[in-house]
Short mmCIF file of C-alpha atoms and ligand atoms in Angstrom, two decimals:
data_model
loop_
_atom_site.label_atom_id
_atom_site.label_comp_id
_atom_site.label_asym_id
_atom_site.label_seq_id
_atom_site.Cartn_x
_atom_site.Cartn_y
_atom_site.Cartn_z
CA MET A 247 33.78 -15.26 23.51
CA ARG A 248 34.48 -15.98 19.88
CA ALA A 249 32.42 -15.06 16.88
CA PRO A 250 30.27 -17.95 15.63
CA SER A 251 31.61 -19.78 12.65
CA GLU A 252 29.64 -21.33 9.87
CA SER A 253 30.17 -24.83 11.23
CA ASP A 254 28.31 -23.91 14.43
CA PHE A 255 25.06 -24.10 12.48
CA GLY A 256 24.39 -27.78 12.05
CA SER A 257 20.64 -27.98 11.41
CA ARG A 258 19.64 -29.60 8.14
CA LEU A 259 16.79 -27.12 7.98
CA ARG A 260 19.16 -24.31 7.12
CA SER A 261 19.57 -25.53 3.58
CA ALA A 262 19.49 -24.30 0.02
CA ALA A 263 16.51 -26.58 -0.57
CA VAL A 264 14.44 -24.65 1.97
CA ALA A 265 15.90 -21.23 1.13
CA ALA A 266 15.13 -21.65 -2.58
CA ARG A 267 11.51 -22.58 -1.96
CA VAL A 268 10.80 -19.89 0.60
CA GLY A 269 12.85 -17.42 -1.45
CA THR A 270 10.82 -18.08 -4.59
CA TRP A 271 7.57 -17.17 -2.85
CA LEU A 272 9.23 -14.23 -1.13
CA GLY A 273 10.35 -13.02 -4.55
CA VAL A 274 6.81 -13.43 -5.90
CA CYS A 275 5.45 -11.37 -2.99
CA PHE A 276 7.99 -8.60 -3.59
CA LEU A 277 7.25 -8.53 -7.33
CA VAL A 278 3.50 -8.34 -6.72
CA ALA A 279 3.98 -5.63 -4.09
CA PHE A 280 6.29 -3.75 -6.47
CA VAL A 281 3.85 -3.76 -9.37
CA THR A 282 0.81 -2.87 -7.25
CA GLY A 283 2.90 -0.23 -5.48
CA LEU A 284 3.73 1.35 -8.84
CA VAL A 285 0.02 1.46 -9.62
CA SER A 286 -0.67 3.25 -6.35
CA HIS A 287 2.19 5.67 -6.88
CA TYR A 288 1.01 6.45 -10.39
CA ALA A 289 -2.56 7.00 -9.21
CA GLN A 290 -1.20 9.70 -6.90
CA THR A 291 1.16 11.49 -9.29
CA GLY A 292 0.06 14.82 -10.63
CA HIS A 293 1.35 14.32 -14.14
CA GLN A 294 -0.17 11.28 -15.86
CA PRO A 295 0.81 10.86 -19.53
CA VAL A 296 -1.55 7.86 -19.60
CA PRO A 297 -4.68 8.86 -17.64
CA PHE A 298 -5.37 6.62 -14.66
CA PRO A 299 -8.67 4.89 -15.49
CA ALA A 300 -11.87 5.67 -13.53
CA SER A 301 -13.09 2.09 -14.13
CA PRO A 302 -13.51 -0.40 -12.68
CA ALA A 303 -14.52 1.51 -9.55
CA TRP A 304 -12.98 -1.22 -7.38
CA GLY A 305 -9.69 -1.42 -9.32
CA TYR A 306 -7.57 0.63 -6.93
CA ARG A 307 -9.20 -1.09 -3.96
CA LEU A 308 -8.11 -4.44 -5.40
CA THR A 309 -4.52 -3.47 -6.27
CA GLN A 310 -4.05 -1.76 -2.91
CA GLY A 311 -5.49 -4.77 -1.06
CA VAL A 312 -3.19 -7.10 -2.98
CA HIS A 313 -0.25 -4.81 -2.21
CA VAL A 314 -0.85 -4.97 1.52
CA ALA A 315 -1.54 -8.71 1.42
CA ALA A 316 1.68 -9.42 -0.49
CA GLY A 317 3.70 -7.25 1.88
CA THR A 318 2.20 -8.92 4.93
CA ALA A 319 2.78 -12.42 3.57
CA ALA A 320 6.39 -11.43 2.92
CA VAL A 321 7.04 -10.87 6.64
CA PRO A 322 7.03 -14.52 7.78
CA LEU A 323 8.67 -15.55 4.50
CA LEU A 324 11.51 -13.09 5.00
CA LEU A 325 12.02 -14.17 8.61
CA VAL A 326 12.26 -17.85 7.67
CA LYS A 327 14.48 -17.05 4.69
CA LEU A 328 16.89 -15.02 6.82
CA TRP A 329 16.94 -17.73 9.49
CA THR A 330 17.75 -20.32 6.84
CA VAL A 331 20.63 -18.48 5.21
CA TYR A 332 21.97 -16.71 8.31
CA PRO A 333 25.00 -19.06 8.76
CA ARG A 334 26.36 -17.86 5.43
CA LEU A 335 27.17 -14.57 7.16
CA PHE A 336 29.96 -16.40 8.93
CA GLN A 337 31.41 -18.06 5.89
CA PRO A 338 35.10 -17.26 5.64
CA LEU A 339 36.02 -15.05 2.73
CA PRO A 340 37.89 -16.90 -0.02
CA ARG A 341 41.64 -16.73 0.42
CA GLY A 342 44.26 -15.88 -2.15
CA ARG A 343 42.89 -14.88 -5.51
CA ALA A 344 41.91 -11.22 -5.56
CA ARG A 345 39.22 -11.84 -8.12
CA ALA A 346 37.43 -14.39 -5.96
CA LEU A 347 37.62 -11.97 -3.06
CA VAL A 348 36.12 -9.14 -5.10
CA LEU A 349 33.33 -11.38 -6.37
CA ALA A 350 32.51 -12.60 -2.87
CA GLY A 351 32.53 -9.00 -1.63
CA LEU A 352 30.18 -7.95 -4.40
CA GLU A 353 27.83 -10.82 -3.69
CA ARG A 354 27.71 -10.07 0.02
CA GLY A 355 27.37 -6.36 -0.61
CA SER A 356 24.41 -6.89 -2.91
CA ILE A 357 22.78 -9.19 -0.37
CA ALA A 358 23.32 -6.63 2.38
CA VAL A 359 21.55 -4.05 0.20
CA LEU A 360 18.74 -6.49 -0.58
CA VAL A 361 18.17 -7.44 3.05
CA ALA A 362 18.31 -3.84 4.25
CA ALA A 363 15.90 -2.66 1.53
CA ALA A 364 13.52 -5.57 2.14
CA ILE A 365 13.42 -4.93 5.89
CA PHE A 366 12.94 -1.19 5.29
CA GLN A 367 10.00 -1.81 2.96
CA LEU A 368 8.24 -4.25 5.26
CA VAL A 369 8.79 -2.21 8.41
CA THR A 370 7.70 1.11 6.88
CA GLY A 371 4.76 -0.59 5.15
CA LEU A 372 3.53 -2.22 8.35
CA ALA A 373 4.02 0.96 10.35
CA ASN A 374 2.06 2.88 7.71
CA ALA A 375 -0.80 0.40 7.90
CA ALA A 376 -0.74 0.90 11.66
CA GLN A 377 -0.75 4.69 11.11
CA TRP A 378 2.41 4.89 13.15
CA TYR A 379 5.02 7.30 11.85
CA PRO A 380 8.01 7.12 14.14
CA TRP A 381 10.17 8.76 11.45
CA SER A 382 10.37 12.22 10.00
CA PHE A 383 10.79 11.37 6.32
CA SER A 384 7.89 11.12 3.91
CA PHE A 385 6.51 7.59 3.85
CA ARG A 386 5.40 7.66 0.26
CA SER A 387 8.55 8.97 -1.39
CA SER A 388 10.91 6.81 0.67
CA HIS A 389 8.81 3.63 0.31
CA TYR A 390 8.74 4.31 -3.43
CA ALA A 391 12.46 5.05 -3.77
CA ILE A 392 13.58 2.02 -1.76
CA ALA A 393 11.17 -0.16 -3.76
CA TRP A 394 13.43 0.35 -6.78
CA VAL A 395 16.51 -0.50 -4.73
CA ALA A 396 14.82 -3.64 -3.40
CA ILE A 397 13.61 -4.83 -6.78
CA GLY A 398 16.97 -4.12 -8.44
CA ALA A 399 18.88 -6.00 -5.74
CA LEU A 400 16.30 -8.80 -5.92
CA LEU A 401 16.69 -9.24 -9.68
CA LEU A 402 20.47 -9.33 -9.28
CA HIS A 403 20.19 -11.87 -6.48
CA VAL A 404 17.85 -14.09 -8.51
CA ALA A 405 20.17 -13.91 -11.50
CA VAL A 406 23.15 -14.99 -9.38
CA LYS A 407 21.25 -17.77 -7.60
CA LEU A 408 19.19 -19.07 -10.50
CA PRO A 409 21.22 -22.28 -11.03
CA VAL A 410 20.93 -23.26 -7.35
CA VAL A 411 17.27 -22.31 -7.20
CA ARG A 412 16.44 -24.35 -10.28
CA ASP A 413 18.38 -27.32 -8.95
CA ALA A 414 16.65 -27.08 -5.58
CA TRP A 415 13.19 -27.06 -7.17
CA LEU A 416 14.05 -29.98 -9.45
CA THR A 417 15.25 -32.20 -6.62
CA ASP A 418 13.45 -33.39 -3.52
CA VAL A 419 13.27 -30.97 -0.60
CA ASP A 420 15.36 -33.43 1.41
CA GLY A 421 18.12 -33.41 -1.22
CA THR A 422 21.56 -32.52 0.11
CA THR A 423 23.43 -31.43 -3.03
CA HIS A 424 23.72 -27.80 -2.01
CA ASP A 425 23.88 -28.27 1.75
CA ARG A 426 26.71 -26.76 3.74
CA PRO A 427 29.04 -29.53 5.00
CA ALA A 428 28.11 -28.75 8.62
CA ALA A 429 24.35 -28.97 8.04
CA VAL A 430 23.91 -32.62 8.93
CA GLU A 431 22.02 -32.59 12.24
CA PRO A 432 18.32 -33.42 12.20
CA GLY A 433 16.25 -30.31 12.75
CA SER A 434 13.51 -29.91 15.32
CA LEU A 435 11.05 -30.63 12.51
CA THR A 436 11.32 -31.90 8.96
CA ARG A 437 12.02 -29.62 6.03
CA ARG A 438 8.51 -30.33 4.80
CA GLY A 439 7.17 -29.43 8.23
CA LEU A 440 9.09 -26.17 8.25
CA LEU A 441 7.79 -25.26 4.79
CA ARG A 442 4.20 -26.13 5.68
CA THR A 443 4.44 -23.99 8.82
CA THR A 444 5.87 -21.13 6.78
CA TRP A 445 3.08 -21.25 4.18
CA LEU A 446 0.53 -21.39 6.99
CA ALA A 447 2.06 -18.35 8.71
CA ALA A 448 2.02 -16.40 5.45
CA GLY A 449 -1.60 -17.40 4.84
CA VAL A 450 -2.68 -16.41 8.33
CA ALA A 451 -0.87 -13.08 7.98
CA VAL A 452 -2.75 -12.37 4.75
CA VAL A 453 -6.16 -13.34 6.10
CA ALA A 454 -5.64 -11.50 9.37
CA THR A 455 -4.78 -8.21 7.70
CA ALA A 456 -6.13 -8.02 4.18
CA ALA A 457 -9.45 -9.63 5.02
CA SER A 458 -10.64 -6.36 6.50
CA GLY A 459 -11.58 -5.26 2.99
CA VAL A 460 -13.40 -8.45 2.03
CA PRO A 461 -17.03 -8.46 3.07
CA GLY A 462 -17.77 -11.40 5.36
CA LEU A 463 -14.12 -11.91 6.27
CA ARG A 464 -13.88 -8.76 8.36
CA ARG A 465 -14.26 -10.66 11.60
CA ALA A 466 -11.26 -12.80 10.71
CA SER A 467 -9.22 -9.68 10.31
CA VAL A 468 -7.84 -9.54 13.83
CA LEU A 469 -4.69 -7.66 12.85
CA ALA A 470 -6.46 -4.95 10.89
CA VAL A 471 -6.12 -1.56 12.44
CA ARG A 472 -9.51 -0.42 11.19
CA SER A 473 -12.45 -2.08 12.83
CA GLY A 474 -14.66 -1.48 9.83
CA GLU A 475 -16.99 0.46 12.05
CA GLY A 476 -17.83 4.12 11.68
CA PRO A 477 -20.91 6.03 10.56
CA GLY A 478 -22.43 4.38 7.48
CA GLY A 479 -20.14 1.35 7.83
CA VAL A 480 -17.09 3.33 6.67
CA PRO A 481 -14.18 3.83 9.09
CA ILE A 482 -12.92 7.32 9.82
CA ASN A 483 -9.41 8.09 8.79
CA ARG A 484 -8.84 11.52 10.29
CA SER A 485 -11.47 13.23 12.40
CA ALA A 486 -12.65 16.78 11.87
CA ALA A 487 -11.19 17.71 15.24
CA ALA A 488 -7.78 16.34 14.27
CA ALA A 489 -7.87 18.19 10.95
CA GLY A 490 -8.82 21.45 12.66
CA VAL A 491 -12.23 21.73 11.00
CA THR A 492 -14.27 23.96 13.31
CA ALA A 493 -18.03 23.85 13.96
CA ASP A 494 -18.13 27.43 12.77
CA ALA A 495 -16.64 26.58 9.38
CA VAL A 496 -19.33 23.98 8.70
CA GLY A 497 -22.18 26.04 10.19
CA PRO A 498 -24.96 28.02 8.44
CA SER A 499 -22.45 30.45 6.95
CA TYR A 500 -20.72 27.64 5.02
CA ARG A 501 -20.51 28.24 1.28
CA LEU A 502 -18.99 25.96 -1.36
CA GLN A 503 -17.09 27.96 -3.95
CA VAL A 504 -17.00 26.71 -7.54
CA ALA A 505 -14.54 28.75 -9.57
CA HIS A 506 -13.74 28.76 -13.28
CA GLY A 507 -11.61 31.63 -14.53
CA ASP A 508 -13.38 34.77 -13.34
CA ARG A 509 -16.67 32.93 -12.79
CA LEU A 510 -17.48 32.09 -9.21
CA VAL A 511 -20.58 30.39 -7.83
CA GLU A 512 -21.19 30.12 -4.11
CA LEU A 513 -23.54 27.43 -2.81
CA SER A 514 -24.88 26.79 0.67
CA ARG A 515 -25.45 23.22 1.76
CA ASP A 516 -29.17 23.74 1.17
CA ASP A 517 -28.40 24.85 -2.39
CA LEU A 518 -26.46 21.60 -2.89
CA VAL A 519 -29.31 19.53 -1.44
CA ALA A 520 -31.73 21.24 -3.83
CA MET A 521 -29.71 20.13 -6.88
CA PRO A 522 -30.38 16.78 -8.63
CA GLN A 523 -29.03 13.98 -6.41
CA ALA A 524 -27.32 10.75 -7.43
CA THR A 525 -26.53 7.66 -5.38
CA GLU A 526 -23.45 5.51 -6.02
CA VAL A 527 -21.86 2.56 -4.23
CA LEU A 528 -18.14 3.37 -4.13
CA PRO A 529 -15.26 2.27 -1.91
CA ILE A 530 -12.84 4.26 0.17
CA ALA A 531 -9.53 2.48 -0.42
CA CYS A 532 -6.99 3.94 1.94
CA VAL A 533 -3.30 3.78 1.09
CA GLU A 534 -2.86 2.88 4.74
CA GLY A 535 -4.16 -0.58 4.04
CA TRP A 536 -7.91 -0.70 4.67
CA SER A 537 -10.93 -0.29 2.44
CA ALA A 538 -14.68 -0.12 2.85
CA SER A 539 -17.59 0.32 0.54
CA GLY A 540 -20.20 3.01 1.07
CA THR A 541 -23.48 4.10 -0.49
CA TRP A 542 -22.97 7.79 -1.18
CA THR A 543 -25.57 10.34 -2.20
CA GLY A 544 -24.83 13.79 -3.53
CA VAL A 545 -24.37 16.09 -6.50
CA ARG A 546 -22.56 14.89 -9.60
CA LEU A 547 -19.33 16.80 -9.91
CA ARG A 548 -19.92 17.51 -13.58
CA ASP A 549 -23.24 19.18 -12.72
CA LEU A 550 -21.27 21.61 -10.54
CA LEU A 551 -18.84 22.24 -13.39
CA ALA A 552 -21.79 22.99 -15.66
CA LEU A 553 -22.87 25.74 -13.23
CA VAL A 554 -19.72 27.70 -14.05
CA GLY A 555 -19.71 26.74 -17.73
CA ALA A 556 -16.69 24.44 -17.46
CA PRO A 557 -16.42 21.31 -19.65
CA ALA A 558 -17.30 18.08 -17.83
CA ASP A 559 -13.79 16.70 -18.32
CA SER A 560 -12.01 19.64 -16.71
CA THR A 561 -9.13 19.04 -14.34
CA VAL A 562 -10.16 20.47 -10.99
CA ARG A 563 -8.53 21.20 -7.66
CA LEU A 564 -10.44 20.59 -4.45
CA THR A 565 -9.56 22.47 -1.30
CA SER A 566 -10.69 21.51 2.17
CA LEU A 567 -11.77 23.52 5.20
CA GLN A 568 -9.09 21.76 7.18
CA THR A 569 -6.45 23.82 8.93
CA ARG A 570 -4.02 21.14 10.12
CA TYR A 571 -2.05 18.29 8.54
CA ALA A 572 -1.71 17.13 4.95
CA PHE A 573 -4.27 15.85 2.42
CA GLY A 574 -6.27 19.09 2.52
CA THR A 575 -6.20 19.49 -1.27
CA SER A 576 -6.34 17.14 -4.21
CA THR A 577 -6.34 17.35 -7.97
CA LEU A 578 -9.02 15.49 -9.87
CA PRO A 579 -8.10 14.62 -13.46
CA GLY A 580 -10.67 15.21 -16.19
CA GLN A 581 -11.65 11.57 -16.72
CA PHE A 582 -12.81 11.46 -13.07
CA ALA A 583 -14.58 14.82 -13.19
CA ALA A 584 -16.53 13.71 -16.27
CA ASP A 585 -17.49 10.33 -14.79
CA PRO A 586 -21.16 10.37 -13.71
CA ARG A 587 -20.26 8.31 -10.63
CA THR A 588 -18.01 11.07 -9.26
CA LEU A 589 -19.97 12.87 -6.55
CA LEU A 590 -19.69 15.69 -4.17
CA ALA A 591 -21.33 13.56 -1.51
CA LEU A 592 -23.76 15.02 1.01
CA GLY A 593 -24.90 11.73 2.52
CA LEU A 594 -23.73 8.22 3.31
CA ALA A 595 -25.97 5.17 3.81
CA GLY A 596 -29.13 7.26 3.63
CA GLU A 597 -28.07 9.73 6.32
CA ASP A 598 -26.44 13.14 6.25
CA LEU A 599 -22.68 12.87 6.02
CA ALA A 600 -21.14 12.70 9.49
CA LEU A 601 -18.80 15.56 10.33
CA ASP A 602 -15.87 13.12 10.46
CA HIS A 603 -16.74 11.77 7.00
CA GLY A 604 -16.49 15.25 5.54
CA PHE A 605 -19.69 17.20 6.28
CA PRO A 606 -20.88 19.51 4.67
CA CYS A 607 -19.65 17.67 1.55
CA ARG A 608 -16.82 15.46 0.38
CA LEU A 609 -15.47 14.11 -2.87
CA ILE A 610 -16.06 10.47 -3.76
CA ALA A 611 -14.82 9.19 -7.12
CA PRO A 612 -14.46 5.67 -8.55
CA ASP A 613 -11.07 3.91 -8.68
CA ARG A 614 -9.30 6.60 -6.69
CA PRO A 615 -6.91 6.33 -3.72
CA GLY A 616 -8.69 7.16 -0.46
CA VAL A 617 -6.16 9.85 0.33
CA LEU A 618 -7.45 11.83 -2.66
CA GLN A 619 -11.14 11.60 -1.66
CA THR A 620 -11.07 15.06 -0.13
CA LYS A 621 -13.36 15.71 2.84
CA TRP A 622 -14.83 19.02 4.05
CA VAL A 623 -14.64 20.54 0.55
CA ARG A 624 -14.59 24.33 0.58
CA ARG A 625 -13.56 25.17 -2.97
CA ILE A 626 -13.65 23.50 -6.38
CA GLU A 627 -11.43 25.21 -8.87
CA VAL A 628 -11.21 24.46 -12.58
CA LEU A 629 -7.53 24.22 -13.54
CA ALA A 630 -7.78 23.33 -17.21
N1 LIG B 39 -9.56 17.15 3.91
C1 LIG B 39 -9.16 15.88 4.10
N2 LIG B 39 -9.67 14.90 3.32
C2 LIG B 39 -9.28 13.62 3.48
C3 LIG B 39 -8.31 13.28 4.44
C4 LIG B 39 -7.77 14.30 5.26
O1 LIG B 39 -6.92 14.09 6.12
N3 LIG B 39 -8.22 15.60 5.04
N4 LIG B 39 -7.91 11.96 4.57
C5 LIG B 39 -8.05 11.16 3.37
C6 LIG B 39 -7.78 9.74 3.58
S1 LIG B 39 -6.17 9.30 3.84
C7 LIG B 39 -8.77 8.79 3.45
S2 LIG B 39 -8.41 7.16 3.47
C8 LIG B 39 -10.17 9.17 3.33
C9 LIG B 39 -10.95 8.52 4.42
O2 LIG B 39 -12.27 8.95 4.44
P1 LIG B 39 -13.18 8.61 5.69
O3 LIG B 39 -12.48 9.13 6.91
O4 LIG B 39 -14.49 9.24 5.43
O5 LIG B 39 -13.26 7.11 5.71
O6 LIG B 39 -10.36 10.57 3.38
C10 LIG B 39 -9.40 11.31 2.69
N5 LIG B 39 -9.83 12.68 2.69
MO1 LIG B 40 -6.06 7.10 3.61
#
């Protein structure tokens, strides 16, 4: 056995012409995923110097959908890109001049970082969308941290390769200027055929996953983890049983606490039902890659704040009845509390809220990550 050498890879398909074209779209996908990922991260940070807007109500749903779509499209693009450039791994290092050696080492090192970061992002992103956490680190902080590594390495890579990329785009895809000397054998399909197949695979990946959030396309969404079914047409993320919400806790003795300084109001579910009700169509946009719109009915949050004499634009903390797992509390910035569309929902699609959707009551606010739409609310506390 000997290690393969670069000249073992003879297919004309493994060319700069193909790599540049696939790489450009891969880069676009990573940039789009990076920007939309920053939006999602910012929406979830506690300290927001620029308040995250409450409008449009579907804004976060859109950016999160685009994020997942871009990441999914990147999977076939990355696979084809790696297949195309793989022989370069076996290129001999330049001999002699130390400077050339250092430069080659730097280039390969930066590509190793880029490839590792790209694979990490796509694998953790896909696993997150599948709600599969085979690791022990926090998804959000690691996906966020490595995003910076990936985008930094990507920008460096683009800067280094720009002349070749530009040349490749300006000449025909069958051009041979930048081909490796060994890449002279006809491939099993044409370069155009390979590119068309790649674009098709990326398109199918997008439709099959992201379409779950687009009304009418849900049936095409065969890869989506969420079926789109659930009481009121909204899927269930974590059930009451899984969160350790007991029947007792949501029974007749349930009271919602609304606290502001030393003022405390306790409300039964009947008290909440007796208050003025509002109905709003608002989406749940889960960071785990699905979204669904619901017609929610309940009490405006700012009406509850008025009960304890708190300003409508107070920052509030919501605490859940749940006893297990994360996401049991969330902080609602003032611009959301003041928004008349922000509800403490008691019903969905004309029916009482199902236990798994957050009965006795749950938060639903416009343009807010699903993970912050706290279910089974027990306490609303004015922070500032
Ligand atoms: N208390 C509590 N609220 C929660 C969660 C949770 O685990 N516990 N999950 C959140 C997540 S991640 C999402 S996407 C939405 C989903 O709401 P649904 O299950 O009603 O669709 O609820 C949010 N509210
Ligand atoms: Mo979620």
